[in-house]
Coordinates of C-alpha atoms in Angstrom, one line a residue:
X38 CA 108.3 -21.7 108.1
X39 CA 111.6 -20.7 107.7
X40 CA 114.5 -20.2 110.6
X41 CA 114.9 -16.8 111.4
X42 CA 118.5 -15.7 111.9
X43 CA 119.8 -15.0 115.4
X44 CA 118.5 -16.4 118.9
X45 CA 114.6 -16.8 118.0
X46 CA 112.7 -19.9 118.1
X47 CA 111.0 -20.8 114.8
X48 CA 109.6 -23.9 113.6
X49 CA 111.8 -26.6 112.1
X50 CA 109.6 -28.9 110.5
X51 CA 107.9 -28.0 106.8
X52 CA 105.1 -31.2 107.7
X53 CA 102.1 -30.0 109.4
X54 CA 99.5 -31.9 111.3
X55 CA 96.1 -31.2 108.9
X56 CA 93.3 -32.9 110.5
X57 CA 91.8 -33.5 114.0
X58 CA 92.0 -36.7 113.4
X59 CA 95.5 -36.6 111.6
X60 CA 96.5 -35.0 115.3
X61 CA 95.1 -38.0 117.5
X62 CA 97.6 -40.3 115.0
X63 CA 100.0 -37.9 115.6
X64 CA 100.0 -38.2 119.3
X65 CA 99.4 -42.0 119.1
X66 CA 95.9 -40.9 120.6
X67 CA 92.9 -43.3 120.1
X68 CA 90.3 -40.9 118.1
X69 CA 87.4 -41.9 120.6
X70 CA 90.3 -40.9 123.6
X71 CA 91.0 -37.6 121.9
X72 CA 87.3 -36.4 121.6
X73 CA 86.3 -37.8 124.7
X74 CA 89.3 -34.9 126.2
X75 CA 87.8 -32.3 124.2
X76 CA 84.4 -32.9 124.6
X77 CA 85.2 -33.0 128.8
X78 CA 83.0 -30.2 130.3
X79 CA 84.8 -27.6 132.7
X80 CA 84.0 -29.1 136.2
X81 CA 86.0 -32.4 135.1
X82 CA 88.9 -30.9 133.3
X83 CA 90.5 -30.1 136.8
X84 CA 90.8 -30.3 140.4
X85 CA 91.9 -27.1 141.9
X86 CA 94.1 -26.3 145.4
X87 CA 95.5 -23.6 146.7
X88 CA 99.0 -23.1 148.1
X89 CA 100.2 -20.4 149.9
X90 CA 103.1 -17.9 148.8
X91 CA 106.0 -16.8 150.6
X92 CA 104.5 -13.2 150.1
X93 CA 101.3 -13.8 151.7
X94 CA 98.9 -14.6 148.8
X95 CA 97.6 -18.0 147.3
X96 CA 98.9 -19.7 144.1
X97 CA 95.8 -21.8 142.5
X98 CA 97.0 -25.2 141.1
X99 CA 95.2 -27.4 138.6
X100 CA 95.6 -30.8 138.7
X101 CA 94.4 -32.1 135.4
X102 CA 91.6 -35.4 134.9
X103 CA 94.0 -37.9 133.6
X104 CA 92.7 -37.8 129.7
X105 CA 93.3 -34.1 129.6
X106 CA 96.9 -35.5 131.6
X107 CA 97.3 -37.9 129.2
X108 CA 97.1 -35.8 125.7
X109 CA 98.7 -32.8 127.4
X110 CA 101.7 -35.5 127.9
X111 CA 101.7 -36.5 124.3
X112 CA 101.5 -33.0 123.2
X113 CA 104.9 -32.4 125.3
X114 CA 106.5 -35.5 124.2
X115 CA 105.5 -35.7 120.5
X116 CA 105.6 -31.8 119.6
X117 CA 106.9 -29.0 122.4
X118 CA 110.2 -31.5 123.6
X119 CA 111.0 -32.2 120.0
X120 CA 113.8 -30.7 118.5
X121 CA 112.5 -31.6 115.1
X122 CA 109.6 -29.8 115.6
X123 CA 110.9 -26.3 117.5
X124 CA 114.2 -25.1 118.2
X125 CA 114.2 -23.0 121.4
X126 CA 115.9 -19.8 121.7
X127 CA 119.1 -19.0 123.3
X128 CA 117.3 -16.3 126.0
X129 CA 115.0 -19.1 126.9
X130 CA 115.0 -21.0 130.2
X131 CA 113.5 -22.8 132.6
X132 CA 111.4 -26.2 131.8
X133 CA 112.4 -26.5 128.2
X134 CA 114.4 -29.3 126.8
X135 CA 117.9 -28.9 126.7
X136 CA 119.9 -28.9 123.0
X137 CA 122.8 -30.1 121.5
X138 CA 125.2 -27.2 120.0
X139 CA 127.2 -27.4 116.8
X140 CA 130.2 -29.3 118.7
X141 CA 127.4 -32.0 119.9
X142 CA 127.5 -31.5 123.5
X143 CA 124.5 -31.2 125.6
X144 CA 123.3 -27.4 126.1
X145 CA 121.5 -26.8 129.6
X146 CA 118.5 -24.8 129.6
X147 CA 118.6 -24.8 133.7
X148 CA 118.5 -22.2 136.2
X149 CA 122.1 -22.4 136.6
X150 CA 122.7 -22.0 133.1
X151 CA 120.5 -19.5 133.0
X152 CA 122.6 -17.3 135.6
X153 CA 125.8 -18.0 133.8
X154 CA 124.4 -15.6 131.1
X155 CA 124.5 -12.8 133.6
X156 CA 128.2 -13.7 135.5
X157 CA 130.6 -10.3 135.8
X158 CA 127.7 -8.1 135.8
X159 CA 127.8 -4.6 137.3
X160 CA 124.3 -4.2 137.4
X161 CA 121.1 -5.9 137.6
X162 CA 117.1 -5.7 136.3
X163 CA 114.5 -8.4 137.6
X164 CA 111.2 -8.0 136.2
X165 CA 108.6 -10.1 137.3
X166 CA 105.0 -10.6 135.5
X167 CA 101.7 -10.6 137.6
X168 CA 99.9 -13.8 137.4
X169 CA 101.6 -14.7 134.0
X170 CA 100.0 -18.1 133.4
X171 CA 96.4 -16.5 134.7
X172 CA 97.2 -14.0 132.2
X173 CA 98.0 -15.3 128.7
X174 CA 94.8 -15.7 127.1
X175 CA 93.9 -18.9 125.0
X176 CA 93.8 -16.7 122.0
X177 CA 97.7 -15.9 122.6
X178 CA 97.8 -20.1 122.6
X179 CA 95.7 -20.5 119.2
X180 CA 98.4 -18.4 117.8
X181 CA 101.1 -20.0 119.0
X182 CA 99.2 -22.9 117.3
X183 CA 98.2 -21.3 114.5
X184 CA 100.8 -18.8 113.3
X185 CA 104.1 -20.1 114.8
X186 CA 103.6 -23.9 114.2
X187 CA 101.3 -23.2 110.9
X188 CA 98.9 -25.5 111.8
X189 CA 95.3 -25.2 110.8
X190 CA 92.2 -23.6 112.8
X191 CA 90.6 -26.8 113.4
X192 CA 93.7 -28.1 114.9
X193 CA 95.1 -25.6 116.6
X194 CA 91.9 -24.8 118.3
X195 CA 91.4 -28.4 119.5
X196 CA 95.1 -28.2 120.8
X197 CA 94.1 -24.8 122.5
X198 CA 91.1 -26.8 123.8
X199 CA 93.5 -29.4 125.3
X200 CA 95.9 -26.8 126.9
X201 CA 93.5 -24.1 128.3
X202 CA 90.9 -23.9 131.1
X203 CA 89.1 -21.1 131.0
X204 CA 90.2 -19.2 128.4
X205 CA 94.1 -19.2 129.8
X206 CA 96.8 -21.3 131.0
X207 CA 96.9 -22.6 134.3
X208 CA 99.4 -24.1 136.8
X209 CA 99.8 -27.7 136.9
X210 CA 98.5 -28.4 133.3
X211 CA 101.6 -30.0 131.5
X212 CA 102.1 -28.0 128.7
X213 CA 101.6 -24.8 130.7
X214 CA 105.1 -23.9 131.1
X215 CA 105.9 -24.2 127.3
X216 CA 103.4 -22.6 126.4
X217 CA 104.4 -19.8 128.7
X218 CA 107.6 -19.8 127.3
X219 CA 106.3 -19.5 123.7
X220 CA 103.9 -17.0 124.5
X221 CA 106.0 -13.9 123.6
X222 CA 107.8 -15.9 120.2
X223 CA 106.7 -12.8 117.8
X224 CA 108.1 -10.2 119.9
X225 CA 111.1 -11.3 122.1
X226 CA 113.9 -11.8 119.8
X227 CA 113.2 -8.1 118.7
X228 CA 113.7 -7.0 121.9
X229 CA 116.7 -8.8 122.8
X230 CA 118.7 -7.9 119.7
X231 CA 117.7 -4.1 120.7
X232 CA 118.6 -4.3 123.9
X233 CA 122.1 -6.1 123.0
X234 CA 122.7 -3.3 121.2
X235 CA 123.1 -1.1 124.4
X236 CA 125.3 -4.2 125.5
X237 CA 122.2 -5.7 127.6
X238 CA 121.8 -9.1 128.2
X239 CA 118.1 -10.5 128.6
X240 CA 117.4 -14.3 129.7
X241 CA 113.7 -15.4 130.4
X242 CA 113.0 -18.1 133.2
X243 CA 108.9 -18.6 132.6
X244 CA 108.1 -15.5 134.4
X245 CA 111.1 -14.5 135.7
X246 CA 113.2 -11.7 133.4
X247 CA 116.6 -10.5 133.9
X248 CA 118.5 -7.8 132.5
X249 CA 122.4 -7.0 133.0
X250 CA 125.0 -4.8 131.9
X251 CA 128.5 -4.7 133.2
X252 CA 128.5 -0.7 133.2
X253 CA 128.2 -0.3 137.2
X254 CA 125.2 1.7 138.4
X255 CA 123.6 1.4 134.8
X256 CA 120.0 3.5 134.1
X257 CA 117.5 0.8 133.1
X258 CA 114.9 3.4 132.6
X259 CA 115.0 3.0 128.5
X260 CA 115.5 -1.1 129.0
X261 CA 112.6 -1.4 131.1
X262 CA 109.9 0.4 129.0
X263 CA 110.8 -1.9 125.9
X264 CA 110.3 -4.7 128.1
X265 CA 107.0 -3.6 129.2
X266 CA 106.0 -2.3 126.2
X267 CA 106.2 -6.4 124.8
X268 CA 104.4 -7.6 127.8
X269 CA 101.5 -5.1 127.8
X270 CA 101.4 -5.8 123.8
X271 CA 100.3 -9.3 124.8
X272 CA 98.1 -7.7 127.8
X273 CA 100.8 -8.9 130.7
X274 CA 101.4 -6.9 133.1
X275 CA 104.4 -6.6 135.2
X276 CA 104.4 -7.2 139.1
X277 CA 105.6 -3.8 140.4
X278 CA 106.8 -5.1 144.2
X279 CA 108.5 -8.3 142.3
X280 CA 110.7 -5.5 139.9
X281 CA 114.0 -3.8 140.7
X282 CA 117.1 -3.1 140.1
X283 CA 120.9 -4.0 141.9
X284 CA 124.1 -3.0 141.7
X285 CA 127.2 -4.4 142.6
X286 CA 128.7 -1.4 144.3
X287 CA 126.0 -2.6 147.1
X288 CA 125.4 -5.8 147.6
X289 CA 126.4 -8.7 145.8
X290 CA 124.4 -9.7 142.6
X291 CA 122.5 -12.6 142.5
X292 CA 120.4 -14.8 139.9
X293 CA 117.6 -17.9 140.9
X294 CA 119.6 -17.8 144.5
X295 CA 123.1 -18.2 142.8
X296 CA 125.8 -15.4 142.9
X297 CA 127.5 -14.4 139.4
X298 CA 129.9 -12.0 140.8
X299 CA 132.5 -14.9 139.6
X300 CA 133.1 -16.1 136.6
X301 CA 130.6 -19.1 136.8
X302 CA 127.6 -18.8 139.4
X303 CA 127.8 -20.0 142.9
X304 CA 125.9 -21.3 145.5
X305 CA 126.0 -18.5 148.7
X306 CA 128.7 -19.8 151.1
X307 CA 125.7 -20.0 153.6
X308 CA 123.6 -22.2 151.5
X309 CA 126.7 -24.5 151.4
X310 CA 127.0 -24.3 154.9
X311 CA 123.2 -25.6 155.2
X312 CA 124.1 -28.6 152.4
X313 CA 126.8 -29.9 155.0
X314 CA 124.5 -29.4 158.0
X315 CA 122.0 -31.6 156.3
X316 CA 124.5 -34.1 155.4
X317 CA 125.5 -34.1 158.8
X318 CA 121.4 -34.7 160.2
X319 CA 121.1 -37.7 157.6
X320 CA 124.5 -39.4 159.1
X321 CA 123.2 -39.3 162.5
X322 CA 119.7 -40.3 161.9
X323 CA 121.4 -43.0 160.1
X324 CA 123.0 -44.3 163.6
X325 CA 119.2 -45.3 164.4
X326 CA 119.6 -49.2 161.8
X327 CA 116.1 -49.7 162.0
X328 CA 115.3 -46.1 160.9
X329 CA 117.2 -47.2 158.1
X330 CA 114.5 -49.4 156.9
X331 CA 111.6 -46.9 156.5
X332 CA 109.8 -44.7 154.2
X333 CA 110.7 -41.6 156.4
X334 CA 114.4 -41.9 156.0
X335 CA 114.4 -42.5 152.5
X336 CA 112.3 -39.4 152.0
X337 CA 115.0 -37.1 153.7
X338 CA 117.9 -39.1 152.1
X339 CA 116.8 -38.8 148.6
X340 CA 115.7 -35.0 149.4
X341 CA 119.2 -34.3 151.2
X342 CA 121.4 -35.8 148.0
X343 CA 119.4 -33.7 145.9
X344 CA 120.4 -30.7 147.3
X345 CA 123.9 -32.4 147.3
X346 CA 124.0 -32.8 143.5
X347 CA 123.7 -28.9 142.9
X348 CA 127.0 -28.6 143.9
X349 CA 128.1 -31.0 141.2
X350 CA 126.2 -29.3 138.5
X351 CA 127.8 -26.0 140.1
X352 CA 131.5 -27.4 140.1
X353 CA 131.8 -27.4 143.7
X354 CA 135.0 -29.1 145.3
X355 CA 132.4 -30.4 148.4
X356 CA 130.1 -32.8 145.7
X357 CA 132.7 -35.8 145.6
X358 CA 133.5 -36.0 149.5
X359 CA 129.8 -35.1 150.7
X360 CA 128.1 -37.9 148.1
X361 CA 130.9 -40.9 149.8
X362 CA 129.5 -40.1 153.0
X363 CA 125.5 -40.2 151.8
X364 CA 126.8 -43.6 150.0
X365 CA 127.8 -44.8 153.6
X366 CA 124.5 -44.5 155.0
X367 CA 122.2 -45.2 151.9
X368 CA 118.6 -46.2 152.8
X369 CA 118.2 -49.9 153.4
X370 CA 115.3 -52.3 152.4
X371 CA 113.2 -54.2 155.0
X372 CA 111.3 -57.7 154.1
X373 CA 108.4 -55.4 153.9
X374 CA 110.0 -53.8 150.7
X375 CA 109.7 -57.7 149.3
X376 CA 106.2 -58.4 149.6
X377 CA 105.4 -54.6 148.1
X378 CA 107.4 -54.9 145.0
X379 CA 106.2 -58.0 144.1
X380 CA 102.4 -57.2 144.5
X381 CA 103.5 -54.0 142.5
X382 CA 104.8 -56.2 139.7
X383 CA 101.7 -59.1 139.9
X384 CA 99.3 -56.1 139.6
X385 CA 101.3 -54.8 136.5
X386 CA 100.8 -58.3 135.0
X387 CA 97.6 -58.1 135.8
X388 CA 96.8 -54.8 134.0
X389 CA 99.3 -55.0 131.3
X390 CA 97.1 -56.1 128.6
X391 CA 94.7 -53.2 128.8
X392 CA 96.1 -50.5 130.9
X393 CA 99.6 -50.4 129.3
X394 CA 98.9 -47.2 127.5
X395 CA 97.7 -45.1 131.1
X396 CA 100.1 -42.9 133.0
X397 CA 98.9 -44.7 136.5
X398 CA 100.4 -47.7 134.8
X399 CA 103.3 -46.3 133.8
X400 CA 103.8 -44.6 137.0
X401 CA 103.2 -48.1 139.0
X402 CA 106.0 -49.6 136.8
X403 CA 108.6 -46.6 137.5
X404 CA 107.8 -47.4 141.2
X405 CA 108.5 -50.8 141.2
X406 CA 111.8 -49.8 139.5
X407 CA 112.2 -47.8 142.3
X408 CA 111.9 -50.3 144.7
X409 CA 114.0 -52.7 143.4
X410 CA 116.7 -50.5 143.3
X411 CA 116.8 -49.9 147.2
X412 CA 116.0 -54.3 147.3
X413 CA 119.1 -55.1 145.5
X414 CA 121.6 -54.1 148.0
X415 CA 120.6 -56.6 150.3
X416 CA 118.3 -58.6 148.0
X417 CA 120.2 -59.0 145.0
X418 CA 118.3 -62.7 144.1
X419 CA 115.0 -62.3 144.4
X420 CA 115.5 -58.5 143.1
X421 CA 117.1 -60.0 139.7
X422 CA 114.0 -62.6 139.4
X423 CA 111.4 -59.7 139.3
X424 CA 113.7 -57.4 137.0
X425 CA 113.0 -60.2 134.7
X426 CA 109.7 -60.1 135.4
X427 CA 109.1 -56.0 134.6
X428 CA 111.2 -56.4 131.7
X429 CA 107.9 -57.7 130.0
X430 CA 105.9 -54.9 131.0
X431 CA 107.5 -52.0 129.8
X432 CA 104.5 -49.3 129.4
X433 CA 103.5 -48.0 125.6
X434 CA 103.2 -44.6 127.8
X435 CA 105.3 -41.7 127.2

């Protein structure tokens, strides 16, 4: 299929996948593995929970039996995260892979990049979809399949197979979020070279869209109906309470929590104020040694610098100074941490010669990299001996 000019995603590759069994090579997939997925009857494919939302209602998460886990993976890795395989549009956001531009450097497709788009905006849409993953039907995804990445029925509907439940997407499969990204790829480019025209800009965050103009108190009566006119096209309907429009001549404008009044978006001076607090909370929890040592602290240490590192991404002049004084109280390991990471490594010797290719083996080996990481500060001997060790047991998992 050829590229089409502009911001669109099209598919790169001429090669095409042209069997079922052609697709279980392609995914480095054992045949037997791959029809044992697709052949998996409903009450297996998932276990389902419920969460509940900041609005009062319940989100329903799937978490998927670990073949459907395992070729959903492959699918991401091998197809969807491949930039020989799709090339992702400029409007897109939000758990896609990040590209390489012209010059070579590294193009992010965050939430930060994503309200960059909209900085020095006057006014602002946000348009929400209702249940957007509940929503897209599995005959949107056999055409996504089909029609975008030309492959044939028999493929794309065991892909479909792979990547629905129940005739849609659903939270917490892998490739859900892709998918949900790809689900408007006949339609969206249109509408955002229309509404550029009116000097509009559009992004799409998986759900989320924004619209913004720099005209102050701009009339998005005309920009709205083309939106909705694409989502009700693909039967997706927009969330009426979650839809509206700002303006900076009240309030200032925000996008995914960060304010793009500025030339590059920043964090609210409050939410900076909370990033210090909690750096503050980990340095005197710290002053406890032997909390030092446990699973608790570590948990809150690695959650606090997390929330540190968004002011790096964000340019922020606090990152350098608040990250010395994390690196002053890092988590420390206890003899305890000895004896785990060595049965973690004796039980991947143990499994290595037939449970390589499984994501709990590959997620047992990730942890005992973990481990050794916090070990080496005080450990550095013994911690080198079993680096040696894992070197040997790298998982064929991806």
């Amino acid at each position: 299929m050829a590229g089409i000019a502009g911001s669109t995603n099209y598919k790169v590759t001429l090669k095409s996948i042209s069997t079922v069994e052609n697709l279980a090579v392609a995914l480095s997939v054992k045949p037997a593995l791959l029809s044992e997925a697709l052949s998996l009857p409903d009450d297996r494919r998932y276990t389902k929970s419920e969460i509940p939302k900041s609005d009062g209602g319940v989100r329903r998460i799937y978490n998927p039996d670990y073949l459907i886990r395992l070729v959903q993976r492959r699918i991401n890795s091998r197809i969807f995260s491949d930039p020989n395989i799709i090339s992702w549009p400029d409007f897109l956001y939000g758990s896609i892979p990040n590209h390489r531009n012209s010059s070579g450097q590294e193009v992010s497709k965050d939430h930060i990049a994503c309200a960059a788009v909209h900085c020095g905006a006057k006014s602002l849409l946000k348009l929400d979809v209702q249940n957007f993953f509940d929503n897209i039907h599995s005959s949107i995804i056999f055409n996504i399949f089909n029609k975008l990445l030309k492959l044939p029925e028999p493929v794309s509907s065991a892909l479909t197979n792979i990547c629905t439940y129940e005739f849609h997407l659903v939270q917490g499969a892998l490739t859900s979020s892709y998918l949900a990204s790809l689900c408007l790829y006949d339609l969206e480019a249109h509408v955002v070279d229309r509404l550029s025209r009116k000097g509009i800009k559009y992004t799409r965050f998986v759900d989320d869209i924004t619209l913004s103009t720099k005209i102050s108190n701009f009339d998005f009566t005309y920009a709205r109906s083309v939106v909705e006119q694409m989502l009700t096209a693909k039967d997706l309907p927009l969330n009426s309470n979650k839809c509206k429009a700002y303006y900076s001549s009240s309030e200032p404008l925000m996008v995914h929590g960060l304010r793009i009044c500025f030339k590059e978006p920043r964090l609210p001076s409050d939410e900076v104020r909370r990033i210090r607090a909690s750096v503050k909370n980990i340095e005197i929890i710290a002053a406890e040694r032997a909390y030092r040592l446990t699973h608790a602290y570590r948990h809150d240490f690695n959650r606090c610098m997390g929330k540190v590192n968004k002011l790096a991404r964000l340019g922020h002049i606090q990152h350098t100074k608040l990250v010395a004084r994390l690196v002053a109280v890092y988590p420390l390991p206890s003899k305890r941490d000895i004896s785990r990471a060595l049965q973690i490594v004796m039980r991947l010797e143990r499994d290595v010669s037939n449970k390589r290719d499984t994501y709990w083996y590959a997620k047992r080996f990730y942890m005992a990299h973990e481990r050794l990481n916090i070990l080496t500060r005080c450990y550095p001997r013994i911690t080198s001996i079993l680096r040696t060790r894992l070197r040997k047991l790298r998982p064929a998992y991806e």
